[in-house]
Structure formats: C-alpha cells, structure tokens
CSV table of C-alpha atoms and ligand atoms in Angstrom, one decimal:
chain,number,residue,atom,x,y,z
A,1,MET,CA,80.4,107.5,125.7
A,2,LYS,CA,78.3,106.2,128.9
A,3,ILE,CA,77.9,103.2,129.1
A,4,ASN,CA,74.2,101.8,129.5
A,5,LEU,CA,73.8,99.1,131.2
A,6,ALA,CA,70.4,97.7,130.6
A,7,ASN,CA,71.4,98.5,126.9
A,8,ILE,CA,74.7,96.0,127.1
A,9,LYS,CA,71.8,93.5,129.3
A,10,LYS,CA,69.8,93.2,126.4
A,11,ALA,CA,72.7,92.7,124.1
A,12,LYS,CA,74.0,90.0,126.8
A,13,LYS,CA,70.2,88.5,126.3
A,14,LEU,CA,70.3,88.6,122.7
A,15,LEU,CA,73.5,86.8,122.5
A,16,ASN,CA,72.9,84.3,124.4
A,17,LYS,CA,69.7,83.5,122.8
A,18,ASN,CA,72.1,82.5,120.0
A,19,GLU,CA,70.9,85.8,118.3
A,20,CYS,CA,73.6,87.9,115.8
A,21,ILE,CA,73.2,91.6,116.9
A,22,ALA,CA,75.1,95.0,116.3
A,23,ILE,CA,77.3,96.8,118.4
A,24,PRO,CA,80.1,99.1,118.3
A,25,THR,CA,83.8,99.2,117.7
A,26,GLU,CA,86.4,101.7,117.4
A,27,THR,CA,86.9,101.0,113.4
A,28,VAL,CA,83.9,99.8,112.1
A,29,TYR,CA,80.3,98.6,113.6
A,30,GLY,CA,80.5,94.9,113.7
A,31,LEU,CA,77.6,92.0,112.9
A,32,ALA,CA,78.6,90.1,116.4
A,33,ALA,CA,77.0,86.6,117.3
A,34,ASN,CA,78.5,83.2,119.3
A,35,ALA,CA,81.8,82.6,118.1
A,36,TYR,CA,81.3,79.5,119.9
A,37,SER,CA,78.4,78.8,118.8
A,38,ASP,CA,77.4,77.1,114.8
A,39,GLN,CA,73.2,78.1,114.6
A,40,ALA,CA,74.5,81.7,115.9
A,41,CYS,CA,78.2,82.4,113.1
A,42,LYS,CA,75.5,80.7,110.2
A,43,LYS,CA,73.1,83.8,111.3
A,44,ILE,CA,76.5,85.8,110.7
A,45,TYR,CA,77.0,85.0,106.9
A,46,LYS,CA,73.2,84.9,106.5
A,47,LEU,CA,72.5,88.4,106.6
A,48,LYS,CA,75.7,89.8,106.0
A,49,LYS,CA,75.5,87.7,102.4
A,50,ARG,CA,79.2,86.4,103.3
A,51,PRO,CA,81.1,83.8,101.1
A,52,LYS,CA,80.9,81.2,103.5
A,53,LYS,CA,85.2,80.6,102.5
A,54,ASN,CA,85.3,84.4,103.9
A,55,PRO,CA,86.5,82.9,108.4
A,56,LEU,CA,85.1,86.0,110.9
A,57,ILE,CA,87.4,88.3,113.3
A,58,ILE,CA,87.4,87.2,116.5
A,59,HIS,CA,86.5,89.5,119.1
A,60,TYR,CA,87.9,88.8,122.6
A,61,PHE,CA,88.1,90.7,126.1
A,62,ASN,CA,91.4,89.9,127.0
A,63,LEU,CA,94.4,87.6,127.2
A,64,LYS,CA,93.4,86.0,129.6
A,65,LYS,CA,90.5,85.0,128.0
A,66,LEU,CA,91.9,84.1,124.3
A,67,ARG,CA,94.2,81.1,125.8
A,68,LYS,CA,91.4,78.4,125.5
A,69,ASP,CA,91.6,79.1,121.7
A,70,CYS,CA,95.2,80.0,121.0
A,71,PHE,CA,98.5,79.8,120.8
A,72,TYR,CA,100.5,82.4,120.2
A,73,ASN,CA,104.8,83.8,120.6
A,74,ASN,CA,106.7,86.4,122.0
A,75,ASN,CA,106.1,89.1,118.8
A,76,PHE,CA,102.3,88.9,119.8
A,77,LEU,CA,102.6,89.8,123.4
A,78,ARG,CA,104.6,92.9,121.8
A,79,LEU,CA,102.5,93.9,119.7
A,80,TYR,CA,99.4,92.8,122.4
A,81,LYS,CA,101.0,95.6,124.9
A,82,LYS,CA,101.8,98.1,122.7
A,83,PHE,CA,98.3,98.9,120.7
A,84,CYS,CA,95.5,95.6,122.8
A,85,PRO,CA,92.8,96.8,122.8
A,86,GLY,CA,93.1,98.9,119.3
A,87,PRO,CA,93.2,98.4,115.9
A,88,ILE,CA,95.1,95.3,115.0
A,89,THR,CA,94.1,91.7,114.3
A,90,PHE,CA,96.6,88.6,114.6
A,91,ILE,CA,96.0,85.0,112.6
A,92,LEU,CA,97.2,82.9,115.0
A,93,ASP,CA,97.1,79.0,115.5
A,94,LEU,CA,94.4,77.4,116.5
A,95,LYS,CA,94.9,75.2,120.0
A,96,LYS,CA,92.9,71.7,119.4
A,97,ASN,CA,90.7,71.5,122.4
A,98,SER,CA,89.2,75.1,120.8
A,99,LYS,CA,85.4,75.9,121.0
A,100,ILE,CA,85.3,78.2,117.8
A,101,SER,CA,83.0,77.4,116.0
A,102,LYS,CA,84.0,75.6,112.0
A,103,ILE,CA,81.6,78.1,111.4
A,104,ALA,CA,83.3,80.8,112.2
A,105,THR,CA,86.8,79.8,110.5
A,106,ASN,CA,85.7,77.9,107.2
A,107,ASN,CA,87.4,75.0,109.3
A,108,LYS,CA,90.8,76.8,108.9
A,109,LYS,CA,93.7,76.4,111.1
A,110,THR,CA,94.0,79.1,112.5
A,111,LEU,CA,92.1,81.8,114.3
A,112,ALA,CA,91.5,86.3,113.3
A,113,VAL,CA,91.7,87.9,116.7
A,114,ARG,CA,91.1,90.9,117.9
A,115,PHE,CA,90.2,93.0,121.0
A,116,PRO,CA,88.5,95.9,120.5
A,117,LYS,CA,89.0,99.2,122.0
A,118,HIS,CA,86.2,100.8,122.1
A,119,SER,CA,84.7,100.5,125.6
A,120,ILE,CA,80.6,99.6,125.0
A,121,ALA,CA,82.5,96.9,123.5
A,122,ARG,CA,84.3,95.9,126.2
A,123,SER,CA,82.3,96.2,128.5
A,124,LEU,CA,79.5,94.0,126.7
A,125,LEU,CA,82.6,90.7,126.1
A,126,LYS,CA,83.5,91.3,130.0
A,127,THR,CA,80.1,90.0,130.7
A,128,LEU,CA,80.4,87.6,127.7
A,129,GLU,CA,81.1,83.3,128.5
A,130,TYR,CA,82.3,82.8,125.3
A,131,PRO,CA,84.5,85.2,122.3
A,132,LEU,CA,82.0,87.3,119.6
A,133,ALA,CA,82.7,86.1,116.0
A,134,ALA,CA,81.9,89.6,114.5
A,135,PRO,CA,82.9,91.5,110.3
A,136,SER,CA,81.6,94.5,109.8
A,137,ALA,CA,78.3,95.2,110.0
A,138,ASN,CA,77.8,96.0,106.3
A,139,LEU,CA,77.0,93.9,103.2
A,140,SER,CA,79.8,92.0,101.7
A,141,SER,CA,81.4,93.9,99.4
A,142,LYS,CA,80.2,97.0,100.3
A,143,VAL,CA,81.3,99.9,102.2
A,144,SER,CA,82.1,99.4,106.6
A,145,ALA,CA,79.2,100.7,108.9
A,146,VAL,CA,80.4,103.5,110.8
A,147,SER,CA,77.7,104.9,113.2
A,148,SER,CA,74.6,102.7,114.2
A,149,SER,CA,72.3,104.1,111.1
A,150,ASP,CA,74.8,103.2,108.1
A,151,VAL,CA,74.0,99.6,110.5
A,152,LYS,CA,70.2,99.7,110.0
A,153,GLU,CA,70.4,101.4,106.6
A,154,ASP,CA,72.1,98.1,104.9
A,155,PHE,CA,69.5,95.2,107.4
A,156,GLY,CA,66.8,97.6,107.6
A,157,LYS,CA,64.5,95.1,110.3
A,158,LYS,CA,66.8,92.8,109.4
A,159,ILE,CA,68.8,93.0,112.5
A,160,LYS,CA,67.6,92.4,115.8
A,161,TYR,CA,69.0,95.0,117.8
A,162,VAL,CA,71.6,97.9,116.8
A,163,LEU,CA,73.7,98.8,120.1
A,164,GLU,CA,75.0,102.4,120.1
A,165,GLY,CA,77.4,103.2,120.1
A,166,GLY,CA,78.0,106.8,118.0
A,167,ARG,CA,80.3,107.1,115.3
A,168,SER,CA,83.4,104.9,115.2
A,169,ALA,CA,86.8,106.8,116.7
A,170,ILE,CA,88.8,105.7,114.0
A,171,GLY,CA,86.3,104.6,110.4
A,172,LEU,CA,89.1,101.9,108.9
A,173,GLU,CA,88.8,98.4,110.0
A,174,SER,CA,91.7,96.6,111.6
A,175,THR,CA,95.1,96.7,110.2
A,176,ILE,CA,96.0,92.4,109.9
A,177,ILE,CA,99.3,90.6,110.6
A,178,ASP,CA,100.3,87.2,110.6
A,179,ILE,CA,102.6,87.2,113.3
A,180,ARG,CA,102.7,82.7,113.5
A,181,LYS,CA,106.0,82.9,111.3
A,182,LYS,CA,108.2,85.9,109.0
A,183,PRO,CA,105.4,88.9,110.9
A,184,LYS,CA,103.2,89.8,107.0
A,185,VAL,CA,100.8,92.3,107.4
A,186,LEU,CA,97.5,90.5,105.2
A,187,ARG,CA,95.1,93.8,105.4
A,188,LEU,CA,96.3,97.5,105.8
A,189,GLY,CA,93.8,99.4,108.7
A,190,GLY,CA,93.7,101.7,111.4
A,191,LEU,CA,97.1,100.4,113.1
A,192,THR,CA,99.6,102.5,110.6
A,193,LEU,CA,102.5,100.0,109.3
A,194,GLY,CA,104.5,102.2,110.4
A,195,SER,CA,104.3,101.8,114.1
A,196,ILE,CA,103.9,98.4,113.8
A,197,GLN,CA,107.3,98.0,112.2
A,198,LYS,CA,108.8,100.6,115.0
A,199,ASN,CA,107.2,98.3,118.0
A,200,LEU,CA,108.9,95.5,116.0
A,201,LYS,CA,112.1,96.9,115.2
A,202,GLU,CA,111.8,95.1,111.6
A,203,LYS,CA,111.0,95.8,108.2
A,204,ILE,CA,107.2,94.2,107.5
A,205,LYS,CA,106.0,93.2,104.0
A,206,ILE,CA,102.3,94.1,102.6
A,207,ASN,CA,101.6,90.4,101.5
A,208,ASN,CA,98.1,91.5,100.0
A,209,SER,CA,98.6,91.0,96.4
A,210,PRO,CA,95.1,89.5,94.8
A,211,GLU,CA,96.8,86.5,92.7
A,212,LYS,CA,97.5,85.0,96.9
A,213,ILE,CA,94.1,85.2,98.6
A,214,THR,CA,94.1,84.2,102.4
A,215,SER,CA,92.0,87.3,102.8
A,216,PRO,CA,89.3,88.4,100.7
A,217,GLY,CA,89.7,92.1,102.8
A,218,GLN,CA,92.6,91.5,100.1
A,219,SER,CA,90.2,91.0,97.2
A,220,LYS,CA,89.5,93.2,94.4
A,221,LEU,CA,86.3,94.6,94.4
A,222,HIS,CA,85.4,95.6,98.3
A,223,TYR,CA,84.6,98.3,100.1
A,224,SER,CA,82.0,99.8,97.9
A,225,PRO,CA,80.0,102.2,97.9
A,226,GLY,CA,77.9,101.1,94.6
A,227,ILE,CA,78.7,103.2,92.5
A,228,PRO,CA,82.1,103.5,90.3
A,229,ILE,CA,85.2,105.4,91.7
A,230,ARG,CA,87.8,106.7,89.8
A,231,ILE,CA,91.3,107.9,91.3
A,232,ASN,CA,94.0,109.9,91.4
A,233,VAL,CA,92.0,111.9,89.0
A,234,LYS,CA,92.8,115.4,88.1
A,235,LYS,CA,89.7,116.3,85.8
A,236,ILE,CA,86.2,114.8,86.2
A,237,LYS,CA,83.1,114.2,84.4
A,238,LYS,CA,79.3,115.3,84.3
A,239,ASN,CA,77.6,113.8,87.0
A,240,GLU,CA,80.7,113.1,89.3
A,241,ALA,CA,81.1,114.2,92.8
A,242,LEU,CA,84.7,115.2,93.4
A,243,LEU,CA,86.1,113.7,96.5
A,244,PHE,CA,89.4,115.1,97.9
A,245,LEU,CA,91.0,115.3,101.4
A,246,LYS,CA,91.7,118.9,102.4
A,247,ASN,CA,88.5,121.8,102.5
A,248,ASN,CA,91.1,124.1,99.9
A,249,HIS,CA,88.2,123.4,97.5
A,250,LYS,CA,85.8,126.2,96.1
A,251,ALA,CA,81.9,125.5,97.6
A,252,ASN,CA,80.5,123.4,95.3
A,253,THR,CA,77.5,121.2,95.5
A,254,ASN,CA,79.6,117.8,93.6
A,255,HIS,CA,82.7,118.3,96.1
A,256,PHE,CA,83.0,116.7,99.2
A,257,PHE,CA,85.8,116.9,101.0
A,258,LEU,CA,87.4,114.1,103.8
A,259,SER,CA,89.4,116.7,107.0
A,260,LYS,CA,89.2,120.6,106.9
A,261,LYS,CA,92.5,120.9,108.0
A,262,GLY,CA,94.0,117.9,105.7
A,263,ASN,CA,94.1,116.1,109.1
A,264,LEU,CA,94.5,111.7,107.0
A,265,ASN,CA,93.3,110.5,111.1
A,266,GLU,CA,90.0,113.0,110.4
A,267,ALA,CA,90.1,111.7,106.5
A,268,ALA,CA,89.8,108.3,107.6
A,269,LYS,CA,87.3,108.6,110.4
A,270,ASN,CA,85.0,110.6,107.7
A,271,LEU,CA,85.7,108.2,104.3
A,272,TYR,CA,82.8,105.5,105.0
A,273,SER,CA,80.1,108.1,105.9
A,274,THR,CA,81.5,111.0,102.6
A,275,LEU,CA,81.1,107.5,100.5
A,276,ARG,CA,77.2,106.3,101.7
A,277,LYS,CA,76.0,110.3,101.6
A,278,ILE,CA,77.9,111.2,98.1
A,279,LYS,CA,75.8,107.7,96.8
A,280,LYS,CA,72.7,109.1,99.1
A,281,ASN,CA,73.5,112.3,96.9
A,282,LYS,CA,72.0,110.7,93.3
A,283,PHE,CA,76.5,111.1,91.4
A,284,LYS,CA,76.7,108.7,89.5
A,285,SER,CA,80.2,108.2,90.0
A,286,ILE,CA,83.3,109.5,92.1
A,287,ALA,CA,86.1,111.1,91.4
A,288,VAL,CA,89.1,111.4,94.1
A,289,LYS,CA,92.0,113.1,93.8
A,290,LYS,CA,95.6,111.9,95.0
A,291,ILE,CA,95.7,111.8,98.6
A,292,PRO,CA,98.9,111.4,100.6
A,293,ASN,CA,100.7,107.5,100.8
A,294,LYS,CA,101.7,108.2,104.0
A,295,GLY,CA,100.0,107.0,107.8
A,296,LEU,CA,96.3,105.9,107.3
A,297,GLY,CA,96.5,107.8,103.5
A,298,LYS,CA,98.0,104.0,103.0
A,299,THR,CA,95.0,102.5,103.7
A,300,ILE,CA,92.9,105.2,102.7
A,301,ASN,CA,94.4,104.9,99.1
A,302,ASP,CA,94.1,101.0,99.6
A,303,ARG,CA,89.8,100.9,100.3
A,304,LEU,CA,89.7,103.3,97.4
A,305,ILE,CA,91.9,101.3,94.8
A,306,ARG,CA,89.5,98.2,95.7
A,307,ALA,CA,86.4,100.5,95.3
A,308,SER,CA,87.7,101.4,91.9
A,309,LYS,CA,87.2,97.8,90.6
A,310,PHE,CA,84.2,98.2,90.3
B,1,AMP,P1,85.2,91.6,108.2
B,1,AMP,O1,85.7,91.4,109.6
B,1,AMP,O2,84.3,92.1,107.2
B,1,AMP,O3,86.2,93.3,108.3
B,1,AMP,O4,86.7,91.3,107.4
B,1,AMP,C1,87.8,89.7,108.6
B,1,AMP,C2,88.7,89.8,107.4
B,1,AMP,O5,89.7,88.9,108.4
B,1,AMP,C3,88.6,88.7,106.0
B,1,AMP,O6,89.2,89.9,104.7
B,1,AMP,C4,88.8,87.8,106.8
B,1,AMP,O7,89.6,86.8,105.0
B,1,AMP,C5,90.3,87.7,107.8
B,1,AMP,N1,90.3,86.9,108.2
B,1,AMP,C6,89.4,86.2,109.2
B,1,AMP,N2,90.5,85.4,109.5
B,1,AMP,C7,91.6,84.4,108.9
B,1,AMP,C8,92.6,83.0,108.9
B,1,AMP,N3,92.4,82.9,109.4
B,1,AMP,N4,93.2,83.7,107.9
B,1,AMP,C9,93.4,85.1,107.4
B,1,AMP,N5,92.7,85.4,107.2
B,1,AMP,C10,91.3,85.8,108.3
B,2,MG,MG1,84.2,93.6,105.4
C-alpha cells in the first residue's frame, strides 16, 4: 500500500503527545502508544478494557533499536534473520536499564517483542524515538480488527486516530515464542509451527494449556464474536449460521465460506471479518464445519476453540 507521509506525520504527532492510536500491521490492527511512557500505556488498557495483568507486545523497527531493551541469543537471531519483519513475537529477558514502561510489562522481567512487516507500520516506527506498545485493536476478549472500519466499529470516537493501512494481509495475531531457553510456543499465530521447527531444526512444544497460563492469548474465552460458536458441527440449528472452509456448499443466506478454493492462508485472512459479518447479520450462533488442522489451519482452529468457550 502507498505510504501517505502526511498520515505518518499526524500519527507521530499524536504518539509524541502520549496519545493512543490504531496502526495497521500485517497480522491485525494494533492499539499503539509510546512503550517508554506509563501515561501512554495506561491509555491502551483503559481503551481496550484490558486486564492490567495482561502485558503488551512491544513493536520495534529493527534489532538495533531492540538492543537497548533486551538480551537475546542465537536461536532468536536465527528466527529474526529468517522471519523478521513478520508475524512472530519473541519473549526475551528485559535489561535492567531498559526504559520500557512497567505498566506495559505488568512488572515482568521479560518482554514480548515483534517487528511488524506492514510498510506503513515500519515507516512510522522508523521515525519514532521509542518503540510502540500495541495489543490488538479490539475490545478485550473479542475478535481482533483487520481493517480500519473494524477498529472504528469497536472504539468509535474514543480513539483519536486510525492510521489507514488497508486490510491486514495475514489476518491472525502473531505466533508467540518463548526463546530464552528451550523454545516453546505460547500462542499459535500467523507464522506456522512447521516453519519455525524447520528453521530451528528441532521439535517445538506448544505450551498453551489453560491451567498454566503465562500468556492470556492462551486464556479460555478469547477471540469471541459475541455469539456462541459450536465447532466440528455436521447439522445446524435454527437461526444458526454455518461457517466452512471451501465454497462447495449450496448458496444460502446462512452459509459463509472462508476461502473460495479452500486455501488456508486466505481462510485465515477472512476469518475475523467473516465472524464479524455473521454477528452483524443477526444470527444467534455459529456452527463451524471441521477445518483441516495443518499449517494456518492449526491457528484458525485454536481461535475457534477459544471463541467457542462462550
Ligand atoms: P495481543 O496483543 O492482544 O494479541 O496479546 C498479546 C499477547 O502477548 C498476550 O497474550 C500477552 O499475554 C502476551 N505477552 C505479552 N508480554 C508477555 C510476556 N512477557 N510473557 C508472556 N506473554 C506475553
Ligand atoms: Mg488480542
């Protein structure tokens, strides 16, 4: 997407005044503020109605800017070189003299960091003197926003500015990996487990059991469109929408497919907007047909399972 420098300038001006704005990224839209400012980070929690104990992902332009705040190791560098900028978030050890707001980390000694790929997000980050704390730009526990209109739908006039960046190319949140010791994935996301394993040449555990929550993206009810979801369903109920992967069903007002040809990347991109659309069309619940559990299908299923704990 073409970069509009006047928009970047406006975003920068607001961020410099400790305001909170929405920014586009390739995963989902983010609710961004100066990560070095307590005052700015507090605004994110307030606007999102996010529990204080849920720390924020910090967005950097590049490694050079990250060095002031975190320690990192060889495994991090391997993944950074291969996949960044991109849809992967790393849990790293925070340096003692880091200026990151304790509001953003909830006083943790670790930091979640990401390098977004979206050209507009990069162009903004490049001009700033600080990294951006940015959780997904949606109300806490609800479906993430993948367009500027989604953000406006959730926050209306409460948000000072939405930096336009078109539709998010991936449409699912980043994959979170704790890379400090033996790598473990804390949240499935836009980068597949397979590609991470291939790069590190080792099998990686997914640590997202609800009993041992270290990352609230792991918590039970999350990513909810606000109506009940039933998964792996064969027969639907009255007033229920049917959601399925491939467009091989009869055209019907209650039928919603995620990808014309059954492509899982395209399905990921369409998932949240389709859930929002179904809710807007006043269906009482959503029945989901089985989606293949491979590649990004794993992340799609993870989100649908969590959204089904309504
Ligand atoms: P969101 O930005 O809404 O997609 O959520 C960010 C996710 O990153 C949440 O699940 C947080 O709990 C997780 N997160 C942020 N900081 C840390 C950290 N230091 N350790 C583990 N998870 C984290
Ligand atoms: Mg979120």
